[in-house]
Short mmCIF file of C-alpha atoms and ligand atoms in Angstrom, two decimals:
data_model
loop_
_atom_site.label_atom_id
_atom_site.label_comp_id
_atom_site.label_asym_id
_atom_site.label_seq_id
_atom_site.Cartn_x
_atom_site.Cartn_y
_atom_site.Cartn_z
CA MET F 37 43.87 0.43 7.74
CA GLU F 38 47.51 0.79 6.27
CA GLN F 39 48.18 -1.46 3.04
CA ARG F 40 50.71 -4.24 3.86
CA LYS F 41 53.79 -3.98 2.24
CA ARG F 42 54.41 -5.96 -1.11
CA ILE F 43 57.50 -8.74 -1.70
CA VAL F 44 58.68 -10.93 -4.56
CA SER F 45 60.46 -13.99 -5.23
CA GLY F 46 61.41 -16.25 -7.77
CA MET F 47 63.43 -19.42 -8.25
CA ARG F 48 64.47 -20.83 -11.61
CA PRO F 49 62.82 -24.68 -12.24
CA THR F 50 65.34 -26.31 -11.56
CA GLY F 51 63.91 -29.90 -10.42
CA LYS F 52 63.32 -31.42 -7.12
CA LEU F 53 64.63 -28.66 -4.38
CA HIS F 54 66.97 -29.55 -1.05
CA LEU F 55 67.27 -29.23 2.09
CA GLY F 56 69.41 -26.43 1.30
CA HIS F 57 66.42 -24.63 -0.32
CA TYR F 58 63.90 -25.35 2.50
CA LEU F 59 66.10 -23.86 5.22
CA GLY F 60 67.64 -21.39 3.77
CA VAL F 61 64.89 -19.86 1.50
CA LEU F 62 61.44 -21.65 1.98
CA THR F 63 61.14 -21.40 6.03
CA ASN F 64 61.74 -17.69 5.25
CA TRP F 65 59.07 -17.48 2.38
CA VAL F 66 57.06 -19.67 4.74
CA ASN F 67 57.42 -16.91 7.58
CA LEU F 68 56.75 -13.74 5.63
CA GLN F 69 54.02 -15.11 4.39
CA ASP F 70 51.87 -13.78 7.53
CA GLU F 71 52.97 -10.23 7.45
CA PHE F 72 53.30 -9.44 4.05
CA ASP F 73 51.41 -9.77 0.79
CA CYS F 74 53.65 -12.38 -1.25
CA PHE F 75 54.31 -13.32 -4.65
CA PHE F 76 56.06 -15.93 -5.71
CA PHE F 77 56.91 -17.22 -8.84
CA VAL F 78 58.58 -19.92 -10.93
CA ALA F 79 61.12 -18.10 -13.14
CA ASP F 80 60.67 -19.89 -16.53
CA TRP F 81 61.75 -17.44 -18.83
CA HIS F 82 64.76 -16.92 -16.94
CA ALA F 83 65.16 -20.32 -17.15
CA LEU F 84 65.36 -19.93 -21.00
CA THR F 85 68.37 -17.31 -20.44
CA THR F 86 70.81 -20.43 -19.84
CA LYS F 87 68.65 -23.56 -20.98
CA PHE F 88 66.59 -22.51 -24.31
CA ASP F 89 68.09 -25.61 -25.83
CA LYS F 90 67.52 -27.73 -23.15
CA THR F 91 63.47 -27.54 -22.04
CA GLU F 92 62.76 -31.13 -22.26
CA ASP F 93 62.59 -31.32 -18.12
CA LEU F 94 61.12 -27.84 -18.03
CA LYS F 95 57.16 -28.49 -17.15
CA GLN F 96 57.86 -31.31 -14.27
CA ASN F 97 60.39 -28.82 -13.02
CA THR F 98 58.32 -26.52 -12.23
CA ILE F 99 55.68 -28.57 -10.93
CA ASP F 100 58.73 -30.39 -8.88
CA VAL F 101 59.58 -26.58 -7.72
CA VAL F 102 56.04 -25.75 -6.80
CA LEU F 103 55.28 -28.76 -5.24
CA ASP F 104 57.91 -28.48 -2.64
CA TRP F 105 56.93 -25.01 -2.24
CA LEU F 106 53.30 -26.56 -1.00
CA ALA F 107 55.57 -29.11 0.70
CA ALA F 108 57.75 -26.90 3.23
CA GLY F 109 54.00 -24.63 3.67
CA ILE F 110 54.05 -21.78 1.15
CA ASP F 111 50.06 -21.80 1.25
CA PRO F 112 48.47 -20.58 -1.63
CA ASP F 113 45.75 -19.08 0.56
CA LYS F 114 47.90 -16.56 1.76
CA ALA F 115 50.95 -16.23 -1.12
CA VAL F 116 49.95 -15.72 -4.78
CA ILE F 117 51.85 -18.88 -6.42
CA TYR F 118 52.35 -18.24 -10.33
CA ALA F 119 54.06 -18.86 -13.33
CA GLN F 120 56.20 -15.96 -14.35
CA SER F 121 55.47 -17.20 -18.31
CA HIS F 122 51.75 -17.15 -17.00
CA VAL F 123 51.52 -13.61 -16.69
CA PRO F 124 52.67 -11.84 -19.86
CA GLU F 125 52.44 -8.31 -18.90
CA ILE F 126 56.18 -8.98 -17.26
CA ALA F 127 56.66 -9.62 -20.59
CA GLU F 128 55.73 -6.31 -21.90
CA LEU F 129 56.85 -4.54 -19.05
CA HIS F 130 60.33 -5.62 -19.74
CA VAL F 131 59.78 -4.20 -23.73
CA TYR F 132 59.33 -0.88 -21.98
CA LEU F 133 62.16 -1.05 -19.50
CA SER F 134 64.09 -2.65 -22.04
CA MET F 135 64.23 0.33 -24.00
CA ILE F 136 65.63 2.96 -21.05
CA THR F 137 68.06 0.34 -19.72
CA PRO F 138 71.85 1.85 -20.61
CA GLN F 139 73.50 -1.08 -22.06
CA ASN F 140 76.68 -0.33 -20.16
CA TRP F 141 74.28 -1.29 -16.93
CA VAL F 142 73.64 -4.80 -18.29
CA GLU F 143 77.33 -5.43 -18.96
CA ARG F 144 78.91 -4.51 -15.73
CA ASP F 145 76.19 -7.07 -13.67
CA PRO F 146 79.09 -9.12 -12.45
CA THR F 147 76.66 -12.62 -12.20
CA LEU F 148 76.43 -12.52 -16.08
CA LYS F 149 80.07 -14.18 -16.62
CA ASP F 150 78.75 -16.67 -14.36
CA LEU F 151 75.54 -17.52 -16.06
CA ALA F 152 77.47 -17.09 -19.42
CA LYS F 153 79.30 -19.98 -18.32
CA MET F 154 76.55 -22.06 -18.18
CA VAL F 155 75.96 -21.82 -21.86
CA ARG F 156 78.72 -22.47 -24.17
CA SER F 157 78.54 -22.05 -28.06
CA ALA F 158 78.39 -25.30 -29.98
CA ASP F 159 80.13 -23.74 -33.00
CA ASP F 160 82.63 -21.33 -31.22
CA ASP F 161 85.08 -23.74 -29.28
CA ASN F 162 82.52 -23.92 -26.58
CA LYS F 163 83.39 -20.25 -25.61
CA PRO F 164 80.82 -19.25 -23.39
CA SER F 165 78.31 -17.20 -25.11
CA VAL F 166 75.89 -14.51 -24.28
CA SER F 167 72.38 -14.62 -25.80
CA TYR F 168 70.31 -10.80 -26.41
CA GLY F 169 67.67 -12.32 -23.50
CA LEU F 170 70.93 -13.76 -21.50
CA LEU F 171 72.17 -10.12 -21.37
CA GLY F 172 68.70 -9.00 -20.72
CA TYR F 173 68.14 -11.17 -17.39
CA PRO F 174 68.31 -8.40 -15.22
CA VAL F 175 66.12 -6.08 -16.84
CA LEU F 176 63.70 -9.37 -16.29
CA MET F 177 64.45 -9.46 -13.16
CA ALA F 178 63.88 -5.80 -12.87
CA ALA F 179 60.10 -6.15 -14.27
CA ASP F 180 59.78 -9.14 -12.01
CA ILE F 181 59.79 -6.86 -9.29
CA MET F 182 57.90 -3.79 -10.65
CA MET F 183 55.37 -5.37 -12.17
CA PHE F 184 53.96 -6.00 -8.69
CA ASN F 185 55.96 -2.37 -7.25
CA VAL F 186 57.06 -4.55 -4.47
CA ASP F 187 59.18 -3.20 -1.24
CA TYR F 188 60.99 -6.26 -0.84
CA VAL F 189 62.95 -8.88 -2.75
CA PRO F 190 63.81 -11.78 -0.16
CA VAL F 191 67.03 -13.32 -1.95
CA GLY F 192 70.25 -14.51 -1.04
CA ILE F 193 73.64 -12.97 -1.32
CA ASP F 194 74.06 -14.11 -4.77
CA GLN F 195 71.32 -11.78 -6.43
CA VAL F 196 71.97 -8.73 -4.93
CA ALA F 197 73.79 -7.30 -7.72
CA HIS F 198 70.46 -7.84 -9.78
CA ILE F 199 68.35 -6.11 -7.68
CA GLU F 200 70.86 -3.56 -7.59
CA ILE F 201 70.30 -2.96 -11.66
CA ALA F 202 66.53 -2.98 -10.76
CA ARG F 203 66.56 -0.42 -8.41
CA ASP F 204 68.57 2.19 -10.89
CA ILE F 205 66.03 1.01 -13.36
CA ALA F 206 62.92 2.05 -11.10
CA ARG F 207 64.78 5.05 -10.33
CA ARG F 208 65.56 6.13 -14.05
CA PHE F 209 61.74 5.23 -14.91
CA ASN F 210 60.32 7.70 -12.19
CA HIS F 211 62.73 10.11 -13.57
CA LEU F 212 62.53 10.18 -17.18
CA TYR F 213 58.67 10.24 -17.31
CA ASN F 214 58.68 12.75 -14.42
CA VAL F 215 56.39 10.14 -12.12
CA GLU F 216 57.05 8.36 -9.01
CA LEU F 217 55.31 5.39 -10.29
CA PHE F 218 57.84 3.09 -8.98
CA LYS F 219 60.07 2.06 -5.36
CA GLU F 220 63.16 1.16 -5.11
CA ALA F 221 62.65 -2.54 -3.72
CA VAL F 222 64.83 -3.15 -1.27
CA PRO F 223 66.54 -6.64 -1.12
CA LYS F 224 65.66 -8.80 2.31
CA LEU F 225 68.77 -11.13 3.10
CA THR F 226 67.81 -14.79 4.23
CA LYS F 227 70.20 -14.83 7.64
CA ILE F 228 70.09 -18.77 8.06
CA PRO F 229 73.98 -20.05 6.61
CA LEU F 230 73.59 -22.18 3.81
CA LEU F 231 73.63 -26.15 4.69
CA LYS F 232 76.75 -28.04 3.85
CA GLY F 233 76.79 -30.46 1.36
CA LEU F 234 76.87 -34.18 2.42
CA ASP F 235 80.78 -34.10 1.44
CA GLY F 236 81.35 -30.86 3.26
CA GLN F 237 81.20 -28.86 -0.38
CA LYS F 238 78.38 -26.56 -1.08
CA MET F 239 75.28 -28.27 -1.47
CA GLY F 240 73.86 -28.83 -4.93
CA LYS F 241 71.71 -31.62 -7.03
CA SER F 242 74.68 -31.71 -9.96
CA PHE F 243 77.30 -32.43 -7.19
CA HIS F 244 75.36 -35.32 -5.47
CA ASN F 245 75.70 -34.29 -2.32
CA ASP F 246 72.16 -33.45 -1.89
CA ILE F 247 69.00 -34.44 0.43
CA LYS F 248 65.95 -33.61 -1.51
CA ILE F 249 62.73 -32.42 0.27
CA SER F 250 60.88 -35.40 -1.91
CA ASP F 251 63.64 -38.41 -1.00
CA ASP F 252 62.03 -40.78 0.97
CA GLU F 253 63.06 -42.05 4.38
CA GLN F 254 65.58 -44.69 3.38
CA THR F 255 67.17 -42.65 0.72
CA THR F 256 68.02 -39.75 3.12
CA ALA F 257 69.02 -42.65 6.31
CA LYS F 258 71.69 -44.01 3.72
CA LYS F 259 72.61 -40.66 2.72
CA ILE F 260 72.45 -39.50 6.14
CA MET F 261 74.92 -42.21 6.96
CA GLN F 262 77.48 -40.72 4.40
CA ALA F 263 77.64 -37.27 5.79
CA ILE F 264 81.52 -36.58 6.63
CA THR F 265 82.29 -36.38 10.35
CA ASP F 266 85.48 -34.92 12.52
CA ARG F 267 87.74 -36.78 10.40
CA SER F 268 90.59 -36.86 13.06
CA ARG F 269 88.92 -39.22 15.30
CA ALA F 270 89.94 -43.02 14.31
CA ARG F 271 87.81 -45.17 17.30
CA LYS F 272 84.37 -44.21 18.67
CA ASP F 273 85.37 -43.29 22.34
CA ASP F 274 88.27 -40.98 20.74
CA PRO F 275 86.93 -37.72 22.04
CA GLY F 276 85.37 -36.09 19.42
CA HIS F 277 85.50 -32.46 17.68
CA PRO F 278 81.80 -31.23 16.96
CA ASP F 279 83.16 -28.20 15.74
CA LYS F 280 85.41 -29.64 13.14
CA CYS F 281 82.58 -32.40 12.22
CA GLU F 282 81.27 -30.28 9.76
CA VAL F 283 78.63 -31.85 8.19
CA ALA F 284 76.94 -34.31 10.30
CA PHE F 285 77.01 -31.82 13.48
CA SER F 286 76.49 -28.66 11.23
CA TYR F 287 72.94 -30.79 10.65
CA TRP F 288 72.16 -31.47 14.17
CA GLU F 289 72.46 -27.58 14.72
CA ALA F 290 70.18 -26.98 11.94
CA PHE F 291 67.52 -29.61 12.69
CA GLY F 292 67.87 -29.72 16.39
CA GLU F 293 66.31 -28.28 19.40
CA PRO F 294 68.67 -26.68 21.70
CA ASP F 295 69.21 -28.93 24.44
CA ILE F 296 69.82 -31.80 21.91
CA ILE F 297 72.69 -29.86 20.34
CA GLU F 298 74.14 -29.61 23.88
CA VAL F 299 73.68 -33.09 24.60
CA VAL F 300 75.33 -34.46 21.06
CA LYS F 301 78.08 -32.13 21.79
CA ALA F 302 79.15 -33.03 25.12
CA GLU F 303 78.82 -36.96 24.38
CA CYS F 304 80.83 -36.57 21.03
CA MET F 305 83.60 -35.05 23.18
CA ALA F 306 83.58 -36.96 25.94
CA GLY F 307 84.12 -39.90 23.38
CA LYS F 308 80.64 -41.29 24.48
CA ARG F 309 79.10 -40.98 21.45
CA GLY F 310 80.00 -43.20 17.97
CA CYS F 311 79.62 -41.31 14.60
CA VAL F 312 77.95 -44.13 13.15
CA ASP F 313 74.95 -44.16 16.11
CA CYS F 314 75.29 -40.57 16.14
CA LYS F 315 74.18 -40.39 12.31
CA LYS F 316 71.64 -42.80 13.03
CA GLN F 317 69.85 -40.85 15.63
CA LEU F 318 70.22 -37.60 13.58
CA ALA F 319 68.92 -39.43 10.18
CA CYS F 320 65.19 -40.44 12.86
CA LEU F 321 65.60 -36.81 13.85
CA VAL F 322 65.86 -35.12 9.97
CA ASN F 323 63.57 -37.59 8.74
CA GLU F 324 61.18 -36.32 11.45
CA LYS F 325 61.26 -33.00 10.74
CA LEU F 326 60.35 -33.74 6.80
CA ARG F 327 57.86 -36.01 7.70
CA PRO F 328 54.65 -33.61 7.61
CA LEU F 329 56.56 -32.13 4.55
CA ARG F 330 56.46 -35.25 2.64
CA GLU F 331 52.90 -36.17 3.61
CA ARG F 332 52.08 -32.70 1.94
CA ARG F 333 54.17 -33.13 -1.41
CA LYS F 334 52.90 -36.99 -1.31
CA TYR F 335 48.94 -35.33 -1.25
CA TYR F 336 49.22 -33.20 -4.13
CA GLU F 337 51.53 -35.45 -6.41
CA ASN F 338 48.50 -37.69 -5.82
CA ASN F 339 46.18 -34.61 -6.75
CA LEU F 340 47.60 -32.69 -9.51
CA ASP F 341 44.82 -31.10 -10.67
CA GLU F 342 44.95 -29.12 -7.66
CA VAL F 343 48.59 -27.68 -8.24
CA HIS F 344 47.43 -26.82 -11.81
CA LYS F 345 44.98 -25.41 -10.22
CA ILE F 346 47.00 -23.35 -7.70
CA ILE F 347 49.48 -22.10 -10.24
CA ASN F 348 46.56 -21.14 -12.73
CA GLU F 349 44.12 -18.70 -10.22
CA GLY F 350 47.40 -17.50 -8.46
CA SER F 351 48.55 -16.59 -12.57
CA GLN F 352 45.18 -15.11 -12.70
CA LYS F 353 45.29 -13.17 -9.61
CA ALA F 354 48.37 -12.12 -10.67
CA ARG F 355 47.48 -10.51 -13.61
CA VAL F 356 45.19 -8.19 -12.66
CA GLU F 357 47.66 -6.50 -10.06
CA ALA F 358 49.76 -6.44 -13.19
CA ALA F 359 47.41 -5.35 -15.18
CA LYS F 360 47.21 -1.89 -13.15
CA VAL F 361 50.61 -1.20 -12.97
CA LEU F 362 51.31 -1.91 -16.43
CA ALA F 363 48.24 1.07 -17.34
CA GLN F 364 50.00 3.62 -15.14
CA VAL F 365 53.57 2.59 -17.22
CA LYS F 366 51.88 2.81 -20.58
CA ASP F 367 49.98 6.56 -18.86
CA ALA F 368 53.30 7.34 -17.69
CA ILE F 369 55.49 7.22 -21.08
CA ARG F 370 52.23 8.41 -23.05
CA MET F 371 51.69 5.53 -25.48
CA PHE F 372 48.51 5.60 -27.54
N1 LIG P 618 67.38 -14.62 -10.75
C1 LIG P 618 66.77 -15.37 -9.60
C2 LIG P 618 67.45 -16.68 -9.45
O1 LIG P 618 68.49 -17.81 -10.00
C3 LIG P 618 65.60 -16.06 -9.81
C4 LIG P 618 64.42 -14.63 -10.11
C5 LIG P 618 64.72 -14.22 -11.04
C6 LIG P 618 64.25 -13.70 -9.08
N2 LIG P 618 63.54 -13.27 -11.15
C7 LIG P 618 63.43 -13.02 -9.65
C8 LIG P 618 64.44 -13.88 -8.06
C9 LIG P 618 62.94 -11.81 -9.24
C10 LIG P 618 63.46 -12.20 -6.98
C11 LIG P 618 62.86 -11.24 -7.30
O2 LIG P 618 66.95 -17.27 -8.02
FE1 SF4 P 619 79.81 -35.81 14.27
FE2 SF4 P 619 78.29 -36.76 16.39
FE3 SF4 P 619 80.99 -37.88 15.37
FE4 SF4 P 619 80.49 -36.09 16.98
S1 SF4 P 619 79.72 -38.14 17.25
S2 SF4 P 619 82.22 -36.37 15.22
S3 SF4 P 619 78.80 -35.23 16.37
S4 SF4 P 619 78.79 -37.46 13.96
#
């Protein structure tokens, strides 16, 4: 039988995930599990590239991310779930890759400027500051990807520049050491549009406009009642414009079945649906959709030892695969 194709993807441990992560990333990962050999990891070294001095929440954030993955249906029996820092082979591969990566490749990474803005120098006028490790962000990503010699990397468009560099590094390795060891991993872009925040801006935790997977039903309902609607509508029996109802209607579209979306649209346009009632119904729908996820999350919150076991066993599985590739790498370089 032909070997299944492999994919890898990671997330920095930023803490509890929101519905944008769920619809934009996690549902995609869940679907990929059946078709591919999946490696999903928490990129805790990458977190250090910008947060080396703010590590107090790192452990809890790692757990929270994995809790949300499990809640969303990432299945440890199907996918390998691990923490990057539990697979030291990745750091070793990173050393080898750093030797063959020209300085100007990493300096040219268009994402670097944005990452640098997240780090402010304390002693130099608050200027963006770039550490050696941050400069190596795409090289470390290349190590994540090449470590398992994957075929595809499911990511958002913002990560594509990094993956281009990873492909260049893979090609350069093969060329320099005259081997055909590494594949050039292809980004697999998610098609699902990003879910907007409650205020119509990009959904993000720092903007306080997100709904968390882990929020309770009351909190979710309260947040949805604040979602902006068609702002040109003064009274509830005025005809509404679903296409101008940037947040509430887009959530209907994201969570509802086609027939209910049509009803909402028609009633709104006919002035037969008030925004308050509409959002109450929407909150019920969102809560209903999230109920099984939240129950799963609760289960694992109450059984944290199982979560630790999943991460530890996943890391061990990852190390076994990583060791095979690393041996080939050292052989290709002719290390002693
Ligand atoms: N840089 C990615 C992000 O911020 C996370 C990441 C690290 C990653 N290593 C990776 C994603 C390897 C895919 C493959 O989202
Ligand atoms: Fe949006 Fe619903 Fe109000 Fe129409 S009735 S504007 S869809 S919230």
